[in-house]
PDB file of C-alpha atoms in Angstrom:
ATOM      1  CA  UNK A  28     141.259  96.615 110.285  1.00 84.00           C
ATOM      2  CA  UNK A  29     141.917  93.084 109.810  1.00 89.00           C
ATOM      3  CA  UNK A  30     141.492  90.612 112.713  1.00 91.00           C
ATOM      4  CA  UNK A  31     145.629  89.949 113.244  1.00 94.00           C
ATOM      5  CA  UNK A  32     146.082  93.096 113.121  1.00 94.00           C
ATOM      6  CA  UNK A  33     143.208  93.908 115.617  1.00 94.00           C
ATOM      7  CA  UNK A  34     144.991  90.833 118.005  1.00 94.00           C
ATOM      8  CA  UNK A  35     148.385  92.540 117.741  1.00 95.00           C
ATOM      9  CA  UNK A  36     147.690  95.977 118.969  1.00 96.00           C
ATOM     10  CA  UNK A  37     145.205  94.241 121.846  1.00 95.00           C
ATOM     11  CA  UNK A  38     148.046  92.531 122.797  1.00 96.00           C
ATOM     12  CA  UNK A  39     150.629  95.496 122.363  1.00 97.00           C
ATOM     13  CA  UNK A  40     147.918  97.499 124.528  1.00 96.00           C
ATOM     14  CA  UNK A  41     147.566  94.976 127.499  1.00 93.00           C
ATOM     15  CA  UNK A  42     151.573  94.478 127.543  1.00 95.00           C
ATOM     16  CA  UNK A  43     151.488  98.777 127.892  1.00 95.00           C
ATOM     17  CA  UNK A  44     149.128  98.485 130.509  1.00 92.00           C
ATOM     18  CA  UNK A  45     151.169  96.180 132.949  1.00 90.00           C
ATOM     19  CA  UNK A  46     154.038  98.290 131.983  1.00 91.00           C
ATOM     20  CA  UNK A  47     152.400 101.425 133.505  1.00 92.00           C
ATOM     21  CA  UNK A  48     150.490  99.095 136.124  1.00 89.00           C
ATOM     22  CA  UNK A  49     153.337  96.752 138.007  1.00 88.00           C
ATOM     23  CA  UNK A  50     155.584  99.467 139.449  1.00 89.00           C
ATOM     24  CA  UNK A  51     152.729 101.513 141.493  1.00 92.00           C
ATOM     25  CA  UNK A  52     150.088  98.589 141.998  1.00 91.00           C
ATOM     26  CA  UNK A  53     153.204  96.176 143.047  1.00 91.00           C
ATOM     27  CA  UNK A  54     155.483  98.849 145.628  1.00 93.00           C
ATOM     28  CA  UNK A  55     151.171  99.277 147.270  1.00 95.00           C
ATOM     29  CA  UNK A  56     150.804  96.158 147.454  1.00 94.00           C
ATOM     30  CA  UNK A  57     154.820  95.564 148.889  1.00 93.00           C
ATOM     31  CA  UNK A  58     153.715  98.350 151.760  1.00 94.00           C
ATOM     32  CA  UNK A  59     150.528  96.189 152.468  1.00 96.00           C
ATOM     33  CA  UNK A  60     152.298  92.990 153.340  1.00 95.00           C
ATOM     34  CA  UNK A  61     154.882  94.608 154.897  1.00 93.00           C
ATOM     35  CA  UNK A  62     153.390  97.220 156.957  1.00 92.00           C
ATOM     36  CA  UNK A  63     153.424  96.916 160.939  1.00 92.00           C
ATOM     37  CA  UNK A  64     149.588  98.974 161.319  1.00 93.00           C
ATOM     38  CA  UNK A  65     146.158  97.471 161.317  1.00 95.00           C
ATOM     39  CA  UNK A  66     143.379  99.604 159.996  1.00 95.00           C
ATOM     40  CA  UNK A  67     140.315  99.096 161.481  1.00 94.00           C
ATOM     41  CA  UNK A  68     138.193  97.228 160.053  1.00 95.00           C
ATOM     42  CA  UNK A  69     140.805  94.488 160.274  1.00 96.00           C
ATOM     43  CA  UNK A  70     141.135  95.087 163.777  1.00 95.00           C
ATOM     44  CA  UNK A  71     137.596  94.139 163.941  1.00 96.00           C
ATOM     45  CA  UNK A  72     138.022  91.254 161.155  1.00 96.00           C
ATOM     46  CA  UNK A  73     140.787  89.891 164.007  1.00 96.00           C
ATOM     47  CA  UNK A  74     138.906  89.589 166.714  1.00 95.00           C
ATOM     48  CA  UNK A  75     135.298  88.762 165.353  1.00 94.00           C
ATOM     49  CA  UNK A  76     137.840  85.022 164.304  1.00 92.00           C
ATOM     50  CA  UNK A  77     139.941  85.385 167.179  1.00 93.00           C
ATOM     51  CA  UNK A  78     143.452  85.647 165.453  1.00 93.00           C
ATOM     52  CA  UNK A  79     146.556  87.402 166.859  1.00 94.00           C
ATOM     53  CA  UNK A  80     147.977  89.627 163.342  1.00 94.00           C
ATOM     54  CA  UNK A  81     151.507  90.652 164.900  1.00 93.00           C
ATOM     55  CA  UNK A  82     152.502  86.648 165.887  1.00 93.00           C
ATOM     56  CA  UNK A  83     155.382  85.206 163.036  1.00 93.00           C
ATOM     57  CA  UNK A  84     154.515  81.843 161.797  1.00 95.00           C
ATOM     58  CA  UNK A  85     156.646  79.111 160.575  1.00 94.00           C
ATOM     59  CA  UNK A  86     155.061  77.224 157.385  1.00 93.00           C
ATOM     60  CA  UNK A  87     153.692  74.441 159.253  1.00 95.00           C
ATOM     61  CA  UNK A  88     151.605  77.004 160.819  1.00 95.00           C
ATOM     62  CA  UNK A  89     151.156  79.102 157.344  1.00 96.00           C
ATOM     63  CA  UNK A  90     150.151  76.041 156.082  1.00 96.00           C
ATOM     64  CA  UNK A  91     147.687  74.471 158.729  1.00 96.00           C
ATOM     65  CA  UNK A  92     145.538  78.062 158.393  1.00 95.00           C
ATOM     66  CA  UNK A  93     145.965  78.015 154.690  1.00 97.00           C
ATOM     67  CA  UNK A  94     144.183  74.272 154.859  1.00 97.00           C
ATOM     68  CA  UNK A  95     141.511  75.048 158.338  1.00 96.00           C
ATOM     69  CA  UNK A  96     140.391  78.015 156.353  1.00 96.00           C
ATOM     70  CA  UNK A  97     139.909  76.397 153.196  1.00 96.00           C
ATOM     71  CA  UNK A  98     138.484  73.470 154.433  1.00 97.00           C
ATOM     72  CA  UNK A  99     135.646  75.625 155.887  1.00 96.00           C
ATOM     73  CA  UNK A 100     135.297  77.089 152.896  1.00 96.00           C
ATOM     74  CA  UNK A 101     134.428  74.513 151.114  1.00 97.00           C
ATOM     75  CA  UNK A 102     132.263  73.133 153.780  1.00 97.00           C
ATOM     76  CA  UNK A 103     130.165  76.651 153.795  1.00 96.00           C
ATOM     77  CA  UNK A 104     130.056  76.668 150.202  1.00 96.00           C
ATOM     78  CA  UNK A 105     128.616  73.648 149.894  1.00 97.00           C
ATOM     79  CA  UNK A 106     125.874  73.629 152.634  1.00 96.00           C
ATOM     80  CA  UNK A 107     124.842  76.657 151.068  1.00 95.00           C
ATOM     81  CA  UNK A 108     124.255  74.892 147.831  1.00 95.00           C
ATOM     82  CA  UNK A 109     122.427  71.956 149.748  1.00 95.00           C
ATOM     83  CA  UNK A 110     120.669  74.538 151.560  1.00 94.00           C
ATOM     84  CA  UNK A 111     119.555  76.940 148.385  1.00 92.00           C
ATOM     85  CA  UNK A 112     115.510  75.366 147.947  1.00 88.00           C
ATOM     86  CA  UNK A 113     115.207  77.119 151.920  1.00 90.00           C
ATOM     87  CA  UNK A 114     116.906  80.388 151.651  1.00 88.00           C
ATOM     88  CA  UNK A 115     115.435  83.759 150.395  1.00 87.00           C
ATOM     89  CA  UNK A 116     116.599  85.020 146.864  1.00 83.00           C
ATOM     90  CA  UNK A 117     116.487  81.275 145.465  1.00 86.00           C
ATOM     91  CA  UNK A 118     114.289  82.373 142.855  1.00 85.00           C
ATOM     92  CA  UNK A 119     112.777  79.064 142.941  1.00 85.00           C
ATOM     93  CA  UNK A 120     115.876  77.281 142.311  1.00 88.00           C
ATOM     94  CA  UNK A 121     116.107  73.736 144.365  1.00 92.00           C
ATOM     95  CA  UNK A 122     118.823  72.506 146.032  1.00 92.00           C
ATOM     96  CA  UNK A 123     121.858  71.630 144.140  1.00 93.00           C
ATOM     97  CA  UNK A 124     123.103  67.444 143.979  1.00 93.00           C
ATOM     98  CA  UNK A 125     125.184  66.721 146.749  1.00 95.00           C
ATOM     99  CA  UNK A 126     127.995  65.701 143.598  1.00 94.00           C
ATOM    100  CA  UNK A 127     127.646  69.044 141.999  1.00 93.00           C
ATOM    101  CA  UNK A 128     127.888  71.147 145.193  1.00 94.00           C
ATOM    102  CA  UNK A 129     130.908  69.245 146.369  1.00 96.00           C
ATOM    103  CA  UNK A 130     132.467  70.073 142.535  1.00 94.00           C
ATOM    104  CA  UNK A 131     131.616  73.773 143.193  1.00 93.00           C
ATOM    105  CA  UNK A 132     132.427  74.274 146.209  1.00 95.00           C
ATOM    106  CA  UNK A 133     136.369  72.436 146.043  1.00 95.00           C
ATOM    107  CA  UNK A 134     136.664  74.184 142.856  1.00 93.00           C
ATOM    108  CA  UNK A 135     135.896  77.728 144.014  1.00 93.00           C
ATOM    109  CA  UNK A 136     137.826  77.451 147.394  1.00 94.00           C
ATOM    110  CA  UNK A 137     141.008  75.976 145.314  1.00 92.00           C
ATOM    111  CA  UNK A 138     140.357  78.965 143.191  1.00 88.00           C
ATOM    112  CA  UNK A 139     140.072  77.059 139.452  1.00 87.00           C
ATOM    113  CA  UNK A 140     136.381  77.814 139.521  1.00 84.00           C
ATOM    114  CA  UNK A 141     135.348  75.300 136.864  1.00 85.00           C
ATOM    115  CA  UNK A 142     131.673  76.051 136.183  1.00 84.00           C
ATOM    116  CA  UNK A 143     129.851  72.803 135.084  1.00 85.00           C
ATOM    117  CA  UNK A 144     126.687  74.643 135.938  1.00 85.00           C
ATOM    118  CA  UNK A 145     124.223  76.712 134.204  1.00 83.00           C
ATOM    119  CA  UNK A 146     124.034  79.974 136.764  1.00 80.00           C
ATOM    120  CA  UNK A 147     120.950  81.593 135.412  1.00 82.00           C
ATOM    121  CA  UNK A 148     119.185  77.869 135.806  1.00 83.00           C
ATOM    122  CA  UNK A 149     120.458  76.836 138.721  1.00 87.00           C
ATOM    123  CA  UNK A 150     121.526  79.401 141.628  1.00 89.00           C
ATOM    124  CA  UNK A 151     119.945  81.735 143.325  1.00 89.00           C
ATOM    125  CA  UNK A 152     121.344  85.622 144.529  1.00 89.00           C
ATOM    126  CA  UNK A 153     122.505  84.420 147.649  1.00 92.00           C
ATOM    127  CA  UNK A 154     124.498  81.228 146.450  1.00 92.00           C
ATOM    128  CA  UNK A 155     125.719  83.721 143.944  1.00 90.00           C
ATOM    129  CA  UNK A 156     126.507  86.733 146.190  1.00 91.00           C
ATOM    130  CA  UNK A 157     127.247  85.236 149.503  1.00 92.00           C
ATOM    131  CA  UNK A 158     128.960  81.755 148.242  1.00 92.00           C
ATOM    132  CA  UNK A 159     130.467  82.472 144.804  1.00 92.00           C
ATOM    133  CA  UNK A 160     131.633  86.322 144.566  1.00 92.00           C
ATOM    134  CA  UNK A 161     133.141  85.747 148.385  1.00 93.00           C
ATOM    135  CA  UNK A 162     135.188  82.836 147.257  1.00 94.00           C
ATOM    136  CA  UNK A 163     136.480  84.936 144.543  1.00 93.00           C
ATOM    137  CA  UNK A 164     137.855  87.342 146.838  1.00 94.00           C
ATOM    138  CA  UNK A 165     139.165  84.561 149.970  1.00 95.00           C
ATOM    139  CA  UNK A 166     140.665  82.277 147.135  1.00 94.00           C
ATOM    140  CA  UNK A 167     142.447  84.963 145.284  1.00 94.00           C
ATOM    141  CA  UNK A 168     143.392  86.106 148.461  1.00 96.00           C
ATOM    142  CA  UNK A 169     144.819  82.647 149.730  1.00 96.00           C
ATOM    143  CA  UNK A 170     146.866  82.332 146.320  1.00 95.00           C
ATOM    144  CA  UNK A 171     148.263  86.288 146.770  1.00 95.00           C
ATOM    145  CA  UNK A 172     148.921  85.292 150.650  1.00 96.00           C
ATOM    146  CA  UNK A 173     150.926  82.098 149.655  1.00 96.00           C
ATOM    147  CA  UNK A 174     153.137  83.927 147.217  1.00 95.00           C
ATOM    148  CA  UNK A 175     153.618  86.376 149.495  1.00 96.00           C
ATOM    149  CA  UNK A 176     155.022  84.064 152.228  1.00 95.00           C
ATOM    150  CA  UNK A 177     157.020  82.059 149.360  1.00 94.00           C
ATOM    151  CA  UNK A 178     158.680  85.327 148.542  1.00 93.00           C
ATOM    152  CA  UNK A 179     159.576  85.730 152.333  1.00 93.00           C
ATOM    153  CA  UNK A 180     160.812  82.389 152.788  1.00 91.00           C
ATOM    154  CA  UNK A 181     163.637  83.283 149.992  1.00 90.00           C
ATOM    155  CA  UNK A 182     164.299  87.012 151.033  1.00 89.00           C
ATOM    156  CA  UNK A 183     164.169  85.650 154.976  1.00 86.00           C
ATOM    157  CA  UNK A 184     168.060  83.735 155.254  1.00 78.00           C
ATOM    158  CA  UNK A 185     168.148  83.680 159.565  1.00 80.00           C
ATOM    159  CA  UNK A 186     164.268  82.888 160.199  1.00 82.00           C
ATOM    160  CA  UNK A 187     161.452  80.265 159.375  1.00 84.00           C
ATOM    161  CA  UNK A 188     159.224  82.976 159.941  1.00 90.00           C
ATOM    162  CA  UNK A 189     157.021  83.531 156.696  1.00 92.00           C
ATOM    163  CA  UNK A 190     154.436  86.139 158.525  1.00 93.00           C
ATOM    164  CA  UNK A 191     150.857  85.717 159.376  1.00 95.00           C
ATOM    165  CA  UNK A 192     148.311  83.782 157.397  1.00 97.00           C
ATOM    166  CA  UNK A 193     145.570  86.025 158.879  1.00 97.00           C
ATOM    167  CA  UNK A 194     146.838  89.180 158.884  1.00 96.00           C
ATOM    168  CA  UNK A 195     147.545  88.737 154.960  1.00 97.00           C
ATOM    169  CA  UNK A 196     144.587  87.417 154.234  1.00 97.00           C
ATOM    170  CA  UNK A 197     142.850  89.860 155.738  1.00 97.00           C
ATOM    171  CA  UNK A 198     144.990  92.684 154.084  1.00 97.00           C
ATOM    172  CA  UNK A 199     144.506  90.945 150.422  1.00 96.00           C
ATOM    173  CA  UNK A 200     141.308  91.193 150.496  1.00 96.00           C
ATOM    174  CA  UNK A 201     140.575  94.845 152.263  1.00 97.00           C
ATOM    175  CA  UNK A 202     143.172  96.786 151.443  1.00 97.00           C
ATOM    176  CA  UNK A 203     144.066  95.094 147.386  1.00 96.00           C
ATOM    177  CA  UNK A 204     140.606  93.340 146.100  1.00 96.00           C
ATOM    178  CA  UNK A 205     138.248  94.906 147.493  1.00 96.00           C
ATOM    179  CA  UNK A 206     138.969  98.575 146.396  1.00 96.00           C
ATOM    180  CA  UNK A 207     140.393  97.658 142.773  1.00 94.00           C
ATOM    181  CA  UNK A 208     136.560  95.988 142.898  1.00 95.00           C
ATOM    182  CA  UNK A 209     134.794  98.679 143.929  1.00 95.00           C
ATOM    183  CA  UNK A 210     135.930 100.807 141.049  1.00 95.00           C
ATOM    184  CA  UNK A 211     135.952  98.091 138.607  1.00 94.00           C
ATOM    185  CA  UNK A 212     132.030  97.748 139.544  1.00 94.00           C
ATOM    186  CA  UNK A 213     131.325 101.302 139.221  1.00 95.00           C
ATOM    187  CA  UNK A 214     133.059 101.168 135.350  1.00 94.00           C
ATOM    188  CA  UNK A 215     130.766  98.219 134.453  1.00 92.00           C
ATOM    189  CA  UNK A 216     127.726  99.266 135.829  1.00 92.00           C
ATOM    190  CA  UNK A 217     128.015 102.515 133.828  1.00 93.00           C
ATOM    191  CA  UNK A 218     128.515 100.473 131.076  1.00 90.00           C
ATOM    192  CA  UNK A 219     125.761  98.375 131.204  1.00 88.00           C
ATOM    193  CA  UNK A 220     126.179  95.723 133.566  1.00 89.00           C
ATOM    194  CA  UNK A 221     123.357  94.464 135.611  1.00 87.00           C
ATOM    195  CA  UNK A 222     123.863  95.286 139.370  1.00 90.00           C
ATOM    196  CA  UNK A 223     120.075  94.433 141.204  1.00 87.00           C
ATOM    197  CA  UNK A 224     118.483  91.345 143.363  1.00 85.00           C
ATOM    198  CA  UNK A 225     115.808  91.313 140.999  1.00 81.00           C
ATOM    199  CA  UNK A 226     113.845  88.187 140.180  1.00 78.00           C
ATOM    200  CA  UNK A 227     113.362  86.099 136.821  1.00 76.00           C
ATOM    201  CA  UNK A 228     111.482  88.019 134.830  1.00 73.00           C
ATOM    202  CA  UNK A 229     110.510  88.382 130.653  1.00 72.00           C
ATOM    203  CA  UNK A 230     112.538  89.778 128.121  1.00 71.00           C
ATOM    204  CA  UNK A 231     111.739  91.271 124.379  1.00 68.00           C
ATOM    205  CA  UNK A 232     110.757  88.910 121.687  1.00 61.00           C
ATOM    206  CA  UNK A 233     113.155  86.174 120.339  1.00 60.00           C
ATOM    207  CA  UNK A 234     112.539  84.094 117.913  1.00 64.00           C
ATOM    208  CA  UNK A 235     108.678  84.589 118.207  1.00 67.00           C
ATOM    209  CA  UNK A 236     108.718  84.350 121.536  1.00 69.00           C
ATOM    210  CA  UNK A 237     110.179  85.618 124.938  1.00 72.00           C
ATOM    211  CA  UNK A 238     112.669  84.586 127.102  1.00 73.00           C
ATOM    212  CA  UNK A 239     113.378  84.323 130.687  1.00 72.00           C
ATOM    213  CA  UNK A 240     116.275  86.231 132.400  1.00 74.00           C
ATOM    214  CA  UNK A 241     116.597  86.651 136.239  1.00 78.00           C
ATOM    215  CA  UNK A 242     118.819  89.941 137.532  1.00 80.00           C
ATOM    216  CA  UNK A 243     121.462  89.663 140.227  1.00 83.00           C
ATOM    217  CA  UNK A 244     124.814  91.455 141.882  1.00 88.00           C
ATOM    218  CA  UNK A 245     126.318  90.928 138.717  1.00 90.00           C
ATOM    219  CA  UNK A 246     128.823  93.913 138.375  1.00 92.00           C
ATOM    220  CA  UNK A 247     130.144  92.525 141.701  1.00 92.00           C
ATOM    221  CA  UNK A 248     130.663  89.447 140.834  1.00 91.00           C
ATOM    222  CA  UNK A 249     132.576  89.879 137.255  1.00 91.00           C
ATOM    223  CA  UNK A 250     134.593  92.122 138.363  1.00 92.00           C
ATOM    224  CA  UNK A 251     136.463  90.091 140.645  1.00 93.00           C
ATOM    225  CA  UNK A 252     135.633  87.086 138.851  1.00 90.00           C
ATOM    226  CA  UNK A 253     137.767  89.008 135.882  1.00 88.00           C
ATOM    227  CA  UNK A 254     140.833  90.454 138.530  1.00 87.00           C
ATOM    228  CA  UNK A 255     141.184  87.181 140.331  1.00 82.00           C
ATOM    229  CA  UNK A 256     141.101  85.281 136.910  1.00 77.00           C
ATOM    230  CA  UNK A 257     138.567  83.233 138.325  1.00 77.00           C
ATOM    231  CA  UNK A 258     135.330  81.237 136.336  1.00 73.00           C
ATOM    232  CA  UNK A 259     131.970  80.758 137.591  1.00 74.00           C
ATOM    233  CA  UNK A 260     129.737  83.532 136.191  1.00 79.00           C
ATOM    234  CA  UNK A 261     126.044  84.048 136.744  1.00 83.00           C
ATOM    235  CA  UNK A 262     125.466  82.887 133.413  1.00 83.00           C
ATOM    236  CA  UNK A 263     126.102  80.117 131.324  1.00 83.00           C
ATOM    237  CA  UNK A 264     128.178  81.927 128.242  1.00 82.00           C
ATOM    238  CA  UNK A 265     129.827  83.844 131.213  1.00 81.00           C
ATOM    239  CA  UNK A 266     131.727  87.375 129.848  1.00 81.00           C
ATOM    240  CA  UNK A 267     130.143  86.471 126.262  1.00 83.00           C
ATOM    241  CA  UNK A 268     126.600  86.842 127.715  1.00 81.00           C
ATOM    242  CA  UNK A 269     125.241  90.868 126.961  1.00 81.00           C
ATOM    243  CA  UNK A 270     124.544  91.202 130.290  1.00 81.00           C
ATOM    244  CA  UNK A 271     128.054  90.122 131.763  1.00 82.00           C
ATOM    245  CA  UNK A 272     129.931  91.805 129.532  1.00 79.00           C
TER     246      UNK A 272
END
């Protein structure tokens, strides 16, 4: 098979897949935004941050939660960076520059996720797990939650109510991310995907000589890092590396 013809049908085959995907993935996710209920976990999401779900905002509102929440984001992020050389699951790693942590950290939370970082050289699991892979799911949540109120502000002609920052949020990443993720994970773990906390550690020969890898939540991480069409792997080559893709 020649390589156009190998990039037509990939393409044919991802255009057949949205096909089959928009209509039952987009009336779900229509019934989350709109729906009235609370499940329970969210209940307790709620009032662990103190946030009323059922009160309308107007976009100034939308907006100041869109920016509060982001902002601590990013300030999280990057005290967790500055932080890494004193937290367990470093793997040695020291702290990152107080330049590169602020580039990580406003790139992640703004959801571009421009990795000018080498992962397996520089972060530890829980800068990975706890930092990274959770701004992959609040930032792709934050982009779904604005659309979602842009698409109320045109189908809502007698109200500047847009809904609740929170309360979609919340649902974007429960009730959409986080179970599309779950299964995604489960599909590349089977396939081969590394999935552990494990440290750095030697692998095979190469070249004459070995080489030093270091295992993490890896599965986790791609596969939102792939849904959310986000960056930032936990290696350098990202999805090209053997044991990210």
């Amino acid at each position: 098979m020649s390589p156009v013809l190998a990039g037509v049908l990939q393409l044919l085959a991802l255009i057949a897949a949205l096909a089959l995907a928009y209509r039952p993935l987009g009336d779900y996710m229509a019934r989350v935004y709109s729906s009235k209920k609370h499940l329970r976990a969210e209940k307790w999401i709620y009032k662990a941050i103190g946030a009323d779900p059922d009160s309308e905002m107007r976009w100034t509102a939308y907006l100041r939660g869109v920016l509060a929440f982001s902002a601590a984001g990013v300030l999280f992020l990057y005290l967790l960076q500055r932080l890494q050389g004193s937290l367990p699951g470093s793997l040695g790693f020291k702290a990152i520059d107080p330049d590169q942590a602020f580039n990580t950290a406003a790139s992640f939370v703004a959801n571009t996720n421009w990795q000018s970082y080498s992962g397996e050289q520089a972060m530890g699991h829980v800068v990975q797990t706890a930092g990274l892979a959770v701004q992959n799911f609040v930032s792709a949540a934050v982009g779904i939650a604005v659309a979602v109120a842009l698409v109320r502000g045109f189908a809502r002609s007698r109200t500047g109510e847009l809904g609740n920052f929170w309360a979609d949020l919340v649902r974007g990443v429960v009730r959409v991310l986080l179970p599309i993720s779950v299964l995604g994970a489960l599909v590349l773990v089977a396939c081969g995907v590394l999935q552990n906390f494990s440290g750095i550690h030697e692998v095979g020969q190469f070249l004459g000589g070995t080489q030093l890898w270091n295992g993490g939540a890896i599965a986790t991480q791609e596969v939102i890092k792939l849904l959310g069409t986000n960056g930032g792997g936990y290696f350098n080559a990202n999805s090209a590396h053997p044991f990210e893709n």
